[in-house]
Amino acid sequence: MPPLRERRDDIEVLARHFLQLAAGEGLPRRQLSVEAGQLLARQPWRGNVRELKNVIYRLALLAREDMIDAESVQALLSPDTAPAAAGDDLSGGGEGAVIGQGGIADAVSRWLAAERPASGTIYEAAVAAFERPLFSEVLRETGGNQLRAAQALGINRNTLRKRLSELALDPEEFTRRS
């Protein structure tokens, strides 16, 4: 199968499909504006379809509006936040919390093999390993704005504040300074 950059006509269709998949997996239901789809199609995709899927899932999670516009896409794809090529690792900050080509399922398998949590503690250990980098990433994407972070996560702002305190995460560290 040719790389994504050679299948530009498929990109917008795939992006809309991935938004539907994301909604089916519990992420907010989003629509893609025509301009946003065109912008995605013009990108120099270095990776494969999985790279596009990861970008679309991030857009679904972090978009402020139900309609994802070209500005939202551009903000996500700007050089300082450009998507990694397939095969690049995205570190979640904890030992064993590396997501690469195989996606989350493979990362979970690797994490279980590396961490070997005791039976009866796997869920608690996995949530603890995943929650801190998740909250850190969402806070980074929202510039430390707790209300937007809570909305993106689909939780109450007070719940977010409680978890941030328990995880010793300071939202001020994520505020954008000009």
XYZ file of N, CA and C in Angstrom, residues 6-155:
450
model
N 1.202 9.844 -0.691
C 0.918 9.555 -2.097
C -0.567 9.267 -2.322
N -1.364 9.382 -1.285
C -2.808 9.097 -1.374
C -3.602 10.280 -0.837
N -3.259 11.480 -1.275
C -3.862 12.706 -0.742
C -5.385 12.720 -0.856
N -5.929 12.110 -1.904
C -7.383 12.100 -2.077
C -8.086 11.306 -0.981
N -7.370 10.405 -0.331
C -7.967 9.575 0.718
C -7.934 10.236 2.096
N -7.114 11.255 2.257
C -6.849 11.796 3.590
C -8.101 12.354 4.254
N -8.875 13.171 3.546
C -10.061 13.762 4.162
C -11.091 12.687 4.510
N -11.268 11.717 3.633
C -12.208 10.617 3.896
C -11.755 9.826 5.124
N -10.465 9.524 5.191
C -9.926 8.801 6.349
C -10.082 9.619 7.629
N -9.826 10.916 7.542
C -9.943 11.774 8.727
C -11.368 11.743 9.270
N -12.349 11.852 8.392
C -13.755 11.810 8.835
C -14.090 10.434 9.426
N -13.560 9.385 8.829
C -13.764 8.030 9.353
C -13.165 7.908 10.757
N -11.954 8.433 10.950
C -11.310 8.348 12.260
C -12.060 9.166 13.311
N -12.684 10.271 12.898
C -13.503 11.032 13.850
C -14.690 10.195 14.320
N -15.292 9.431 13.406
C -16.393 8.546 13.788
C -15.902 7.451 14.725
N -14.751 6.871 14.423
C -14.180 5.842 15.302
C -13.894 6.413 16.684
N -13.322 7.609 16.719
C -12.991 8.247 17.995
C -14.253 8.459 18.826
N -15.323 8.913 18.186
C -16.584 9.117 18.904
C -17.118 7.791 19.429
N -16.966 6.735 18.651
C -17.394 5.410 19.087
C -16.588 4.882 20.257
N -15.383 5.418 20.437
C -14.525 5.006 21.545
C -14.631 5.953 22.735
N -15.608 6.857 22.693
C -15.862 7.710 23.849
C -15.283 9.105 23.783
N -14.568 9.440 22.723
C -14.078 10.810 22.582
C -15.232 11.689 22.108
N -15.117 13.003 22.289
C -16.209 13.881 21.855
C -16.486 13.733 20.358
N -17.777 13.791 20.007
C -18.176 13.689 18.599
C -17.849 15.016 17.919
N -17.020 14.969 16.895
C -16.572 16.174 16.188
C -16.835 16.038 14.691
N -16.932 17.184 14.045
C -17.037 17.257 12.590
C -15.784 17.955 12.079
N -15.450 17.734 10.818
C -14.266 18.324 10.209
C -14.712 19.307 9.138
N -14.291 20.563 9.257
C -14.648 21.543 8.233
C -13.940 21.189 6.925
N -14.489 21.675 5.830
C -13.897 21.428 4.513
C -12.468 21.961 4.479
N -12.272 23.167 5.033
C -10.939 23.781 5.040
C -9.957 22.950 5.861
N -10.416 22.402 6.978
C -9.548 21.566 7.817
C -9.158 20.300 7.064
N -10.115 19.701 6.365
C -9.823 18.508 5.570
C -8.820 18.801 4.468
N -8.976 19.955 3.823
C -8.039 20.340 2.767
C -6.641 20.578 3.335
N -6.576 21.195 4.510
C -5.281 21.430 5.148
C -4.601 20.106 5.495
N -5.371 19.164 6.014
C -4.806 17.842 6.317
C -4.271 17.179 5.046
N -5.007 17.319 3.949
C -4.600 16.690 2.688
C -3.314 17.296 2.134
N -3.032 18.544 2.483
C -1.817 19.204 1.986
C -0.586 18.919 2.841
N -0.752 18.236 3.953
C 0.382 17.994 4.850
C 1.356 16.988 4.249
N 2.643 17.145 4.544
C 3.654 16.197 4.052
C 3.759 15.000 4.988
N 2.766 14.151 4.992
C 2.714 13.028 5.928
C 3.941 12.145 5.749
N 4.730 12.058 6.809
C 5.948 11.244 6.776
C 5.633 9.789 7.090
N 4.570 9.577 7.837
C 4.245 8.238 8.298
C 3.129 7.606 7.497
N 2.433 6.704 8.151
C 1.377 5.964 7.481
C 0.014 6.426 7.993
N -1.000 5.649 7.734
C -2.360 5.993 8.135
C -2.465 6.137 9.651
N -1.665 5.389 10.387
C -1.698 5.472 11.849
C -1.323 6.878 12.326
N -0.411 7.531 11.635
C -0.028 8.897 11.989
C -1.236 9.824 11.861
N -1.972 9.700 10.758
C -3.179 10.506 10.563
C -4.199 10.198 11.653
N -4.383 8.924 11.956
C -5.340 8.531 12.990
C -4.973 9.172 14.326
N -3.696 9.156 14.686
C -3.269 9.759 15.947
C -3.557 11.255 15.979
N -3.321 11.936 14.863
C -3.601 13.370 14.784
C -5.094 13.621 14.943
N -5.915 12.832 14.267
C -7.365 13.023 14.334
C -7.883 12.765 15.747
N -7.379 11.742 16.411
C -7.804 11.469 17.784
C -7.418 12.622 18.707
N -6.231 13.188 18.498
C -5.823 14.339 19.313
C -6.729 15.528 19.043
N -7.078 15.747 17.776
C -7.997 16.837 17.446
C -9.356 16.616 18.098
N -9.850 15.381 18.059
C -11.143 15.076 18.677
C -11.103 15.348 20.174
N -9.998 15.019 20.795
C -9.854 15.215 22.233
C -9.706 16.680 22.602
N -8.946 17.425 21.825
C -8.541 18.762 22.244
C -9.310 19.906 21.601
N -10.113 19.635 20.582
C -10.846 20.712 19.907
C -11.786 21.416 20.880
N -11.867 22.731 20.730
C -12.724 23.531 21.614
C -14.173 23.538 21.148
N -14.385 23.305 19.867
C -15.722 23.349 19.278
C -16.059 21.992 18.663
N -17.347 21.786 18.380
C -17.765 20.544 17.731
C -17.232 20.442 16.304
N -17.048 21.595 15.658
C -16.512 21.631 14.298
C -15.019 21.918 14.382
N -14.225 20.982 13.904
C -12.774 21.177 13.868
C -12.460 22.016 12.639
N -11.898 23.197 12.870
C -11.589 24.093 11.763
C -10.108 24.026 11.394
N -9.763 24.700 10.306
C -8.378 24.692 9.824
C -7.430 25.280 10.863
N -7.894 26.262 11.628
C -7.049 26.871 12.664
C -6.663 25.842 13.727
N -7.599 24.998 14.121
C -7.305 23.949 15.105
C -6.296 22.950 14.553
N -6.468 22.592 13.290
C -5.532 21.659 12.655
C -4.148 22.288 12.589
N -4.098 23.548 12.158
C -2.808 24.235 12.041
C -2.117 24.332 13.395
N -2.875 24.618 14.442
C -2.288 24.716 15.782
C -1.674 23.382 16.200
N -2.350 22.292 15.888
C -1.829 20.977 16.256
C -0.614 20.594 15.410
N -0.616 21.002 14.157
C 0.453 20.608 13.246
C 1.598 21.608 13.173
N 1.549 22.665 13.977
C 2.639 23.643 13.952
C 3.936 22.944 14.326
N 5.078 23.476 13.917
C 6.353 22.769 14.093
C 6.630 22.285 15.509
N 6.222 23.052 16.521
C 6.531 22.614 17.883
C 5.622 21.502 18.359
N 4.527 21.219 17.636
C 3.643 20.127 18.039
C 3.363 19.183 16.882
N 4.203 19.191 15.853
C 3.978 18.342 14.680
C 3.937 16.880 15.081
N 3.111 16.073 14.405
C 3.013 14.666 14.755
C 4.301 13.931 14.459
N 4.577 12.942 15.266
C 5.767 12.123 15.060
C 5.514 11.167 13.915
N 6.547 10.840 13.204
C 6.420 9.836 12.154
C 6.147 8.502 12.803
N 5.475 7.633 12.083
C 5.236 6.302 12.623
C 6.576 5.677 12.939
N 6.662 5.093 14.094
C 7.914 4.504 14.517
C 8.625 5.363 15.534
N 8.353 6.686 15.546
C 8.923 7.527 16.583
C 8.216 7.180 17.874
N 8.921 7.263 18.975
C 8.308 6.979 20.260
C 7.824 8.263 20.896
N 6.681 8.194 21.534
C 6.147 9.300 22.302
C 6.198 8.869 23.748
N 7.045 9.461 24.522
C 7.199 9.042 25.908
C 6.100 9.633 26.749
N 5.505 8.817 27.566
C 4.484 9.277 28.482
C 5.074 9.740 29.783
N 6.373 9.699 29.951
C 6.997 10.237 31.132
C 7.317 9.207 32.186
N 6.729 8.033 32.126
C 7.003 7.025 33.140
C 7.759 5.876 32.524
N 8.365 5.062 33.360
C 9.078 3.910 32.842
C 8.101 2.990 32.134
N 8.475 2.545 30.977
C 7.632 1.614 30.239
C 6.460 2.272 29.547
N 6.288 3.587 29.687
C 5.136 4.263 29.103
C 5.500 4.828 27.744
N 5.875 3.954 26.823
C 6.286 4.392 25.499
C 5.295 3.857 24.479
N 4.802 4.751 23.627
C 3.869 4.356 22.581
C 4.565 4.577 21.257
N 4.717 3.537 20.490
C 5.372 3.647 19.195
C 4.463 3.151 18.108
N 5.024 2.413 17.155
C 4.279 1.965 15.991
C 3.056 1.129 16.345
N 3.112 0.329 17.389
C 2.040 -0.603 17.686
C 0.833 -0.004 18.366
N 0.873 1.252 18.741
C -0.255 1.889 19.379
C -0.386 1.523 20.844
N -1.520 1.857 21.398
C -1.735 1.691 22.833
C -1.745 0.226 23.250
N -2.342 -0.647 22.460
C -2.400 -2.065 22.842
C -0.998 -2.640 23.020
N -0.106 -2.327 22.085
C 1.270 -2.808 22.216
C 1.972 -2.151 23.392
N 1.697 -0.868 23.611
C 2.308 -0.169 24.747
C 1.862 -0.800 26.060
N 0.586 -1.176 26.146
C 0.088 -1.833 27.362
C 0.788 -3.173 27.555
N 0.921 -3.932 26.475
C 1.610 -5.227 26.582
C 3.046 -5.056 27.049
N 3.746 -4.076 26.457
C 5.131 -3.822 26.872
C 5.189 -3.346 28.322
N 4.245 -2.483 28.701
C 4.217 -1.970 30.071
C 3.990 -3.118 31.061
N 3.030 -3.995 30.763
C 2.762 -5.132 31.653
C 3.984 -6.026 31.788
N 4.666 -6.273 30.667
C 5.858 -7.122 30.707
C 6.982 -6.465 31.502
N 7.116 -5.148 31.366
C 8.206 -4.441 32.052
C 7.914 -4.219 33.535
N 6.692 -3.843 33.843
C 6.346 -3.472 35.224
C 5.935 -4.661 36.085
N 5.300 -5.640 35.486
C 4.824 -6.834 36.186
C 4.099 -6.510 37.498
N 3.007 -5.730 37.424
C 2.276 -5.425 38.656
C 1.651 -6.693 39.236
N 1.541 -6.721 40.545
C 0.988 -7.891 41.234
C -0.471 -8.088 40.840
N -0.888 -9.335 40.805
C -2.279 -9.656 40.509
C -3.174 -8.924 41.509
N -4.242 -8.346 41.003
C -5.148 -7.588 41.855
C -4.801 -6.108 41.931
N -3.640 -5.730 41.370
C -3.243 -4.317 41.386
C -3.014 -3.769 39.981
N -3.257 -4.590 38.966
C -2.945 -4.192 37.592
C -3.707 -2.935 37.189
N -5.006 -2.900 37.443
C -5.807 -1.741 37.035
C -5.296 -0.474 37.707
N -5.118 -0.521 39.000
C -4.656 0.651 39.753
C -3.283 1.111 39.254
N -2.382 0.175 39.024
C -1.040 0.518 38.552
C -1.081 1.105 37.136
N -1.915 0.538 36.282
C -2.015 1.034 34.908
C -2.596 2.441 34.875
N -3.644 2.673 35.640
C -4.241 4.011 35.691
C -3.225 5.015 36.216
N -2.499 4.641 37.259
C -1.487 5.540 37.821
C -0.404 5.860 36.792
N 0.009 4.869 36.010
C 1.054 5.082 35.011
C 0.560 5.923 33.838
N -0.718 5.813 33.512
C -1.278 6.490 32.351
C -1.796 7.887 32.680
N -2.346 8.059 33.871
C -3.050 9.290 34.209
C -2.139 10.517 34.235
N -0.986 10.405 34.845
C -0.097 11.567 34.944
C 0.333 12.078 33.562
N 0.856 11.216 32.668
C 1.217 11.738 31.344
C 0.004 12.218 30.545
N -1.143 11.592 30.736
C -2.356 12.038 30.049
C -2.719 13.449 30.481
N -2.788 13.667 31.789
C -3.137 14.986 32.304
C -2.085 16.016 31.895
N -0.815 15.633 31.930
C 0.258 16.556 31.530
C 0.095 16.975 30.075
N -0.181 16.019 29.208
C -0.337 16.320 27.785
C -1.546 17.214 27.540
N -2.675 16.912 28.179
C -3.874 17.725 27.980
C -3.648 19.134 28.525
N -2.999 19.262 29.669
C -2.689 20.594 30.207
C -1.745 21.349 29.271
N -0.781 20.648 28.703
C 0.133 21.297 27.766
C -0.638 21.798 26.548
N -1.529 20.966 26.034
C -2.307 21.335 24.849
C -3.281 22.476 25.123
N -3.751 22.601 26.355
C -4.715 23.655 26.696
C -4.039 24.846 27.362
N -2.714 24.870 27.366
C -1.986 25.991 27.950
C -2.210 26.132 29.445
N -2.492 25.030 30.119
C -2.705 25.054 31.562
C -4.108 25.478 31.970
N -4.991 25.694 31.006
C -6.360 26.110 31.308
C -7.132 24.905 31.852
N -7.446 24.956 33.140
C -8.069 23.806 33.797
C -9.482 23.534 33.298
N -10.238 24.570 32.998
C -11.600 24.358 32.511
C -11.569 23.643 31.161
N -10.722 24.111 30.246
C -10.620 23.461 28.937
C -10.057 22.055 29.059
N -9.098 21.876 29.964
C -8.531 20.536 30.173
C -9.606 19.586 30.692
N -10.390 20.041 31.657
C -11.460 19.204 32.206
C -12.481 18.865 31.124
N -12.835 19.853 30.301
C -13.786 19.606 29.214
C -13.218 18.599 28.215
N -11.942 18.749 27.872
C -11.314 17.822 26.926
C -11.300 16.406 27.481
N -11.057 16.291 28.780
C -11.011 14.977 29.423
C -12.405 14.416 29.699
N -13.412 15.294 29.677
C -14.775 14.848 29.973
C -15.010 14.623 31.452
N -14.309 15.405 32.274
C -14.487 15.300 33.724
C -14.796 16.675 34.295
